[in-house]
Short mmCIF file of C-alpha atoms and ligand atoms in Angstrom, two decimals:
data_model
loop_
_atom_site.label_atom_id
_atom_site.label_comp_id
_atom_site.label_asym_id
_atom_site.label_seq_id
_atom_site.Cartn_x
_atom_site.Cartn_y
_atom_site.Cartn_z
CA UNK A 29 68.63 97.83 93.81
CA UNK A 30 68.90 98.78 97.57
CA UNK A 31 72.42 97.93 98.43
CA UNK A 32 73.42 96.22 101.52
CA UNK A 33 76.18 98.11 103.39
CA UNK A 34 78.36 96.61 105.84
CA UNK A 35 81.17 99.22 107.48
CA UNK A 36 83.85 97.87 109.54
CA UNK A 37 84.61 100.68 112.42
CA UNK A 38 87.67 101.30 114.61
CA UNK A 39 89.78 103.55 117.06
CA UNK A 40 90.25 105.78 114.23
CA UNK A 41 86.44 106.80 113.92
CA UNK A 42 86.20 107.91 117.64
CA UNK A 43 89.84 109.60 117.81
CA UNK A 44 88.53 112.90 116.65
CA UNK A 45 85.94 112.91 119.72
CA UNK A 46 88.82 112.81 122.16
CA UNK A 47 89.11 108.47 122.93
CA UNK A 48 93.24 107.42 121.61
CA UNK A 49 93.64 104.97 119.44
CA UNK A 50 95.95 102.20 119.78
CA UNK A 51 98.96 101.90 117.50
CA UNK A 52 99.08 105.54 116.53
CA UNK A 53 102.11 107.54 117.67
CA UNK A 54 100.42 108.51 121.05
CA UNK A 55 98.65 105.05 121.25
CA UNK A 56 97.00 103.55 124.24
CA UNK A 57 99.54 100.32 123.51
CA UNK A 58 102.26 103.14 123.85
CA UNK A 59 101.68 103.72 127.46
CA UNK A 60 100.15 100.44 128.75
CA UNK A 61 101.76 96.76 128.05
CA UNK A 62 98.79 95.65 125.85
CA UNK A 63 99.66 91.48 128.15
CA UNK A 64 98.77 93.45 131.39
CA UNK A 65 95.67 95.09 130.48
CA UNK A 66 93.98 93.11 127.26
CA UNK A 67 94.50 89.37 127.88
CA UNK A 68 92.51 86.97 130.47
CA UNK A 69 96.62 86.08 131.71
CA UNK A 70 96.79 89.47 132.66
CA UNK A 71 93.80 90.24 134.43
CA UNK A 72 94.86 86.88 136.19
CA UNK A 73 97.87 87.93 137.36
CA UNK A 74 96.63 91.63 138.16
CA UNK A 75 92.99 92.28 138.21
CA UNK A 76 92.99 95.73 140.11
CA UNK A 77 94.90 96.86 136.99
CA UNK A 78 92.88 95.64 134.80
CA UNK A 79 89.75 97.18 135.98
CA UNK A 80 91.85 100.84 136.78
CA UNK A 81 92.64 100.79 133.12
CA UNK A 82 89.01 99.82 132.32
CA UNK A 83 87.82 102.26 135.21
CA UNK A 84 89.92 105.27 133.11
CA UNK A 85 88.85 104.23 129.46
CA UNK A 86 84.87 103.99 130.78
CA UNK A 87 85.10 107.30 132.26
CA UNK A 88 86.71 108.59 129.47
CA UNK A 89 84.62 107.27 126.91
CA UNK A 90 81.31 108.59 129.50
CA UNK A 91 82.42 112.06 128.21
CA UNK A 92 83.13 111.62 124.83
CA UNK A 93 80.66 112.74 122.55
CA UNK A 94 79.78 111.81 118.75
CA UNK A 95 82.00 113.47 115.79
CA UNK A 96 80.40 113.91 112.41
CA UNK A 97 81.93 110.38 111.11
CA UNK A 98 79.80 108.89 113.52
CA UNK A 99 76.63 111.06 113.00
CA UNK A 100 76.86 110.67 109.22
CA UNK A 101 76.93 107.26 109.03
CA UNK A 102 73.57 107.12 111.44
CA UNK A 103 72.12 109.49 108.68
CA UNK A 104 73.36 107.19 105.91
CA UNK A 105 71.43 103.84 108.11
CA UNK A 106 68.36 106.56 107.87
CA UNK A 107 68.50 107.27 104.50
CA UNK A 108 69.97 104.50 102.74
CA UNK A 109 66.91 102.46 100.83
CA UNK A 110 68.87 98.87 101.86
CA UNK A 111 69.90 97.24 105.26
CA UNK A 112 73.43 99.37 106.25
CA UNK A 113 75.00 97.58 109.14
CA UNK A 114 77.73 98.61 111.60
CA UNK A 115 80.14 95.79 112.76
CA UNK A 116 82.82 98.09 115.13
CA UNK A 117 85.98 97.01 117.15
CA UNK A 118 85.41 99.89 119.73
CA UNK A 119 84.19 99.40 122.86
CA UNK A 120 82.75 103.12 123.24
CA UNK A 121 79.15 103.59 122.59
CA UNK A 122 79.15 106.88 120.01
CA UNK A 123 77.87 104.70 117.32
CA UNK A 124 74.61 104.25 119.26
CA UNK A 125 74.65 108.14 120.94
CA UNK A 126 74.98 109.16 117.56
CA UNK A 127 71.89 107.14 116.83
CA UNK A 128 72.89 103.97 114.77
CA UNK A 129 71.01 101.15 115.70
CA UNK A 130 72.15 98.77 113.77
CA UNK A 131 75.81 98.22 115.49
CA UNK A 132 77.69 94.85 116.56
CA UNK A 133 80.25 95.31 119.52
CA UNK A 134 82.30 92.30 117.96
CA UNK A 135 85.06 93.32 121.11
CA UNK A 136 82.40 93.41 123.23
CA UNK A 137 81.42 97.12 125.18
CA UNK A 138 82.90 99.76 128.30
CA UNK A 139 79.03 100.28 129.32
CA UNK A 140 78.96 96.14 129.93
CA UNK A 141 80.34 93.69 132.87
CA UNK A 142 80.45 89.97 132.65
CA UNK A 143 81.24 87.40 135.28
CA UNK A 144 84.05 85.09 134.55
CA UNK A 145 82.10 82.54 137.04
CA UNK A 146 79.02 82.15 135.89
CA UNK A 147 78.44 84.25 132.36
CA UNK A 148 75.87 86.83 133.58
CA UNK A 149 76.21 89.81 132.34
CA UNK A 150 74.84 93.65 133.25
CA UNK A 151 75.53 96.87 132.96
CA UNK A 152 78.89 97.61 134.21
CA UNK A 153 79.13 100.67 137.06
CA UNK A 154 80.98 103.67 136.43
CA UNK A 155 83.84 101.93 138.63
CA UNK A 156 84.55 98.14 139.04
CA UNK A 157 86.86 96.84 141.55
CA UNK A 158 87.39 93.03 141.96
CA UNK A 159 85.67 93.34 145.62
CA UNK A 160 82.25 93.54 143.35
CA UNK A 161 80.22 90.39 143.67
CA UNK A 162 78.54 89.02 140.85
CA UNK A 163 75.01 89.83 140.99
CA UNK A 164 73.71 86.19 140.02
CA UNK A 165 76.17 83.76 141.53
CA UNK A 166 78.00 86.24 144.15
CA UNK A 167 81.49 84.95 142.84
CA UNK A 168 84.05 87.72 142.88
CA UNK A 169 84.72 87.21 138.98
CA UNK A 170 83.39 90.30 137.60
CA UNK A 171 85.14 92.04 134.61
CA UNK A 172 84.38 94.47 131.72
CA UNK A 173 82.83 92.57 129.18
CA UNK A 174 85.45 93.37 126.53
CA UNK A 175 87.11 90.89 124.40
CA UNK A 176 90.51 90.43 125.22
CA UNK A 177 93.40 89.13 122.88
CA UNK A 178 92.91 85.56 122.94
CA UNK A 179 89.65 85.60 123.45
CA UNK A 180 86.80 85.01 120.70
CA UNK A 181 85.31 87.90 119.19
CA UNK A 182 81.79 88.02 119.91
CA UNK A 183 78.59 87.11 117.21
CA UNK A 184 81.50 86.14 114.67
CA UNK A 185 78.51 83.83 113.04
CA UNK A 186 76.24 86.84 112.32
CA UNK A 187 78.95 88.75 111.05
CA UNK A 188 80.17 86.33 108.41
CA UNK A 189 76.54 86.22 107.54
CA UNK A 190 76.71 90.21 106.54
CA UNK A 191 79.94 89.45 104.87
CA UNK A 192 78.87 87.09 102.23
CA UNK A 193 75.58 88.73 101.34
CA UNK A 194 77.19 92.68 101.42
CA UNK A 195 77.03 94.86 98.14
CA UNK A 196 79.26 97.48 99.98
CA UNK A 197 81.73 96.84 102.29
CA UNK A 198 83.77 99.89 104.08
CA UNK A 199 86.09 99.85 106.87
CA UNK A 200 86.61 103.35 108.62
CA UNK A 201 89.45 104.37 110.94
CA UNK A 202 90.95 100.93 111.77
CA UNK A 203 94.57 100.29 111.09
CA UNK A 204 93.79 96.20 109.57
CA UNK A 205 96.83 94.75 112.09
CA UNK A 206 94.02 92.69 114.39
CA UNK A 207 92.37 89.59 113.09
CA UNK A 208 89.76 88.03 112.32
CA UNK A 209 88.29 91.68 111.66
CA UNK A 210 91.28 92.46 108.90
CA UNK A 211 90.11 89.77 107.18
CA UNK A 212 86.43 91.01 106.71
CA UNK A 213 87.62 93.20 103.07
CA UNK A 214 88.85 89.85 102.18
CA UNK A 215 85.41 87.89 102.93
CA UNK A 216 83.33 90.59 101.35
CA UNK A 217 85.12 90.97 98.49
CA UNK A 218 84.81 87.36 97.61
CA UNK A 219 81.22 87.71 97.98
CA UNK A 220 81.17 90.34 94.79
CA UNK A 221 81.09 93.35 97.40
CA UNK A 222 82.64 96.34 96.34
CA UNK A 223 85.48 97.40 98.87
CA UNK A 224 86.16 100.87 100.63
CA UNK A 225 89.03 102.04 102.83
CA UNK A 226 88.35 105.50 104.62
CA UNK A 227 91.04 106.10 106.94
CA UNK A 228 93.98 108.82 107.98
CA UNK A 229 96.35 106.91 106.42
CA UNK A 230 96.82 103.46 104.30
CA UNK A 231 96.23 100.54 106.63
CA UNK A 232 98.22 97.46 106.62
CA UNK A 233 95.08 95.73 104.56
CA UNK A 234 94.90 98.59 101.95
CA UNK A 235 95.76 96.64 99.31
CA UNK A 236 92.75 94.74 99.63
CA UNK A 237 90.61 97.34 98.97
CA UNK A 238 89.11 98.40 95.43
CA UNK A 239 88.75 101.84 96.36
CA UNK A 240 90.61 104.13 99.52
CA UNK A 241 89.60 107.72 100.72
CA UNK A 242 92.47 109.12 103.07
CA UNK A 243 91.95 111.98 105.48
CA UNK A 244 89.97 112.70 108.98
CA UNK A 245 87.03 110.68 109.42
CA UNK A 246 85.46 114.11 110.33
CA UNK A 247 86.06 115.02 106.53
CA UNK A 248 85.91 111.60 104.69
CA UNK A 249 83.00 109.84 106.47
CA UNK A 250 80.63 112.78 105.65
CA UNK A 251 81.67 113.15 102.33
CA UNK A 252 81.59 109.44 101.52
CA UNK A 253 77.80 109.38 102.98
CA UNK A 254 76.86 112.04 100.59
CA UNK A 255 78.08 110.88 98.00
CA UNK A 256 76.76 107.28 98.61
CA UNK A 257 73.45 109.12 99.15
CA UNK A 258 73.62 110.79 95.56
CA UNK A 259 74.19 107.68 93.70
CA UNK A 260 70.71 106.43 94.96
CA UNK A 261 68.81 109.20 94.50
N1 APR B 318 90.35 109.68 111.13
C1 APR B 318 90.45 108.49 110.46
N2 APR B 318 91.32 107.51 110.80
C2 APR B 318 92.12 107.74 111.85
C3 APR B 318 92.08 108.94 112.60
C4 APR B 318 91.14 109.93 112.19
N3 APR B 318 91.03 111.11 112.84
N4 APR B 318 93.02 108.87 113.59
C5 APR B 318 93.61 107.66 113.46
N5 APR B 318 93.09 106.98 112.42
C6 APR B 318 93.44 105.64 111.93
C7 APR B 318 94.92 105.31 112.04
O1 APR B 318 95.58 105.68 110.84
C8 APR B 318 94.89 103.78 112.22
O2 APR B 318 94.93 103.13 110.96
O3 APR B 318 92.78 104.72 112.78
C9 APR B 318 93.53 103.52 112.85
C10 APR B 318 93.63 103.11 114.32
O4 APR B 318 94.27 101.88 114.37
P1 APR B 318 94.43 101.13 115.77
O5 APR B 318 94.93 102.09 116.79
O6 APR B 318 95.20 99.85 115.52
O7 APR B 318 92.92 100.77 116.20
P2 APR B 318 92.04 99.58 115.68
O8 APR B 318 92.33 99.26 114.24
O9 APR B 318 90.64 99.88 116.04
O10 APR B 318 92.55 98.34 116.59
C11 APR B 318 91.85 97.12 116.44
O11 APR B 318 93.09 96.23 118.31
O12 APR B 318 93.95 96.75 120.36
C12 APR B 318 92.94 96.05 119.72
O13 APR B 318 90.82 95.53 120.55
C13 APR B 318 91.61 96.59 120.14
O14 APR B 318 89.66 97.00 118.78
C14 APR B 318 91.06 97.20 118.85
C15 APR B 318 91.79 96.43 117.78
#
């Protein structure tokens, strides 16, 4: 039978190339007010912010390159007989440098901009600054195309779709405190899919989870591959 695999990603899975997390120790919410940077109220009341954080984390993320969590689990959508689909919460793109194809920005992407006039969307530049014109309606409404808190995460409809048909479900380096996505183990599960945590430490959903793996994603993701790749061989 060629299982269908659906792995939940987070900040955890890219914090070993170098891009923080959020609501570990040294946390990106522990040195910016998350209602200044990640909410449409904030970027309101201070856009220039909101594209200087945006600005920093795009640059950042521009030199980041793929760890061996986020290689392996390309190899695994290689190898693997059945579909294997990534549904992450990060915003980098070293699921896709690492060569997954099959990955849903369900918060949206650093390497996109979006105009709050008019809905176009385009590749964002290295730097935005609120002087930018849109490039279809010329309003001067551009912002990263990210989804902020509040906001709906995007292709929710395709996702729930993976859910319910899954065999496997894993979620890798996410800490389970941000809904709807924390709800996913939940979903799948329901659906008969067997459940996987692989993280650094238990996340608040961990009880949900039939089976947990704690350590690096450097160390865990590679090992869980290979080990998924044994019991189909
Ligand atoms: N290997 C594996 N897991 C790790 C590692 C590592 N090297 N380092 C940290 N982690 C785990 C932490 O234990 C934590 O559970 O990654 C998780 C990171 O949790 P968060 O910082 O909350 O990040 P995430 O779960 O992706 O946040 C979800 O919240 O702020 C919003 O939109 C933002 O997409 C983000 C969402």
């Amino acid at each position: 039978m060629t299982d269908k695999i659906v792995i939940l990603t987070g900040a955890g899975i890219s914090a070993e190339s170098g891009l923080g997390t959020f609501r570990d120790t040294d946390g990106l919410w522990t040195r910016h007010r998350l209602e200044d940077v990640a909410t449409p109220e904030g970027f309101a009341r201070n856009p220039d912010l909101v594209h200087e954080f945006y600005n920093a984390r795009r640059t950042h993320a521009a030199q980041a390159r793929p760890n061996a969590a986020h290689t392996a689990l390309a190899q695994l959508e290689d190898a693997h007989q059945g579909e294997v689909v990534i549904v992450t919460q990060n915003v980098d793109g070293l699921h896709e440098m690492a060569g997954s194809r099959n990955v849903i920005h369900m918060h949206g992407a650093l390497a996109g901009a979006l105009c709050g006039g008019c809905g176009a969307r385009w590749r964002a530049p290295d730097v935005m600054h609120t002087s930018d014109a849109c490039p279809t309606c010329q309003a001067l409404a551009t912002r990263p195309d990210v989804v902020w808190f509040g906001e709906i995460p995007y292709h929710m409809d395709t996702i729930w779709g993976h859910l319910t048909d899954a065999d496997l479900f894993a979620a890798i380096g996410t800490s389970g405190e941000v809904y709807p996505a924390a709800a996913f183990v939940q979903e799948a599960a329901q659906h008969g899919a067997h459940t996987i945590e692989i993280n650094l430490a238990p996340s608040a959903t961990v009880s949900d989870f039939a089976e947990t793996r704690f350590g690096a994603a450097t160390q865990t993701v590679p090992d869980w591959v290979r080990s998924e790749l044994d019991r189909h061989t």
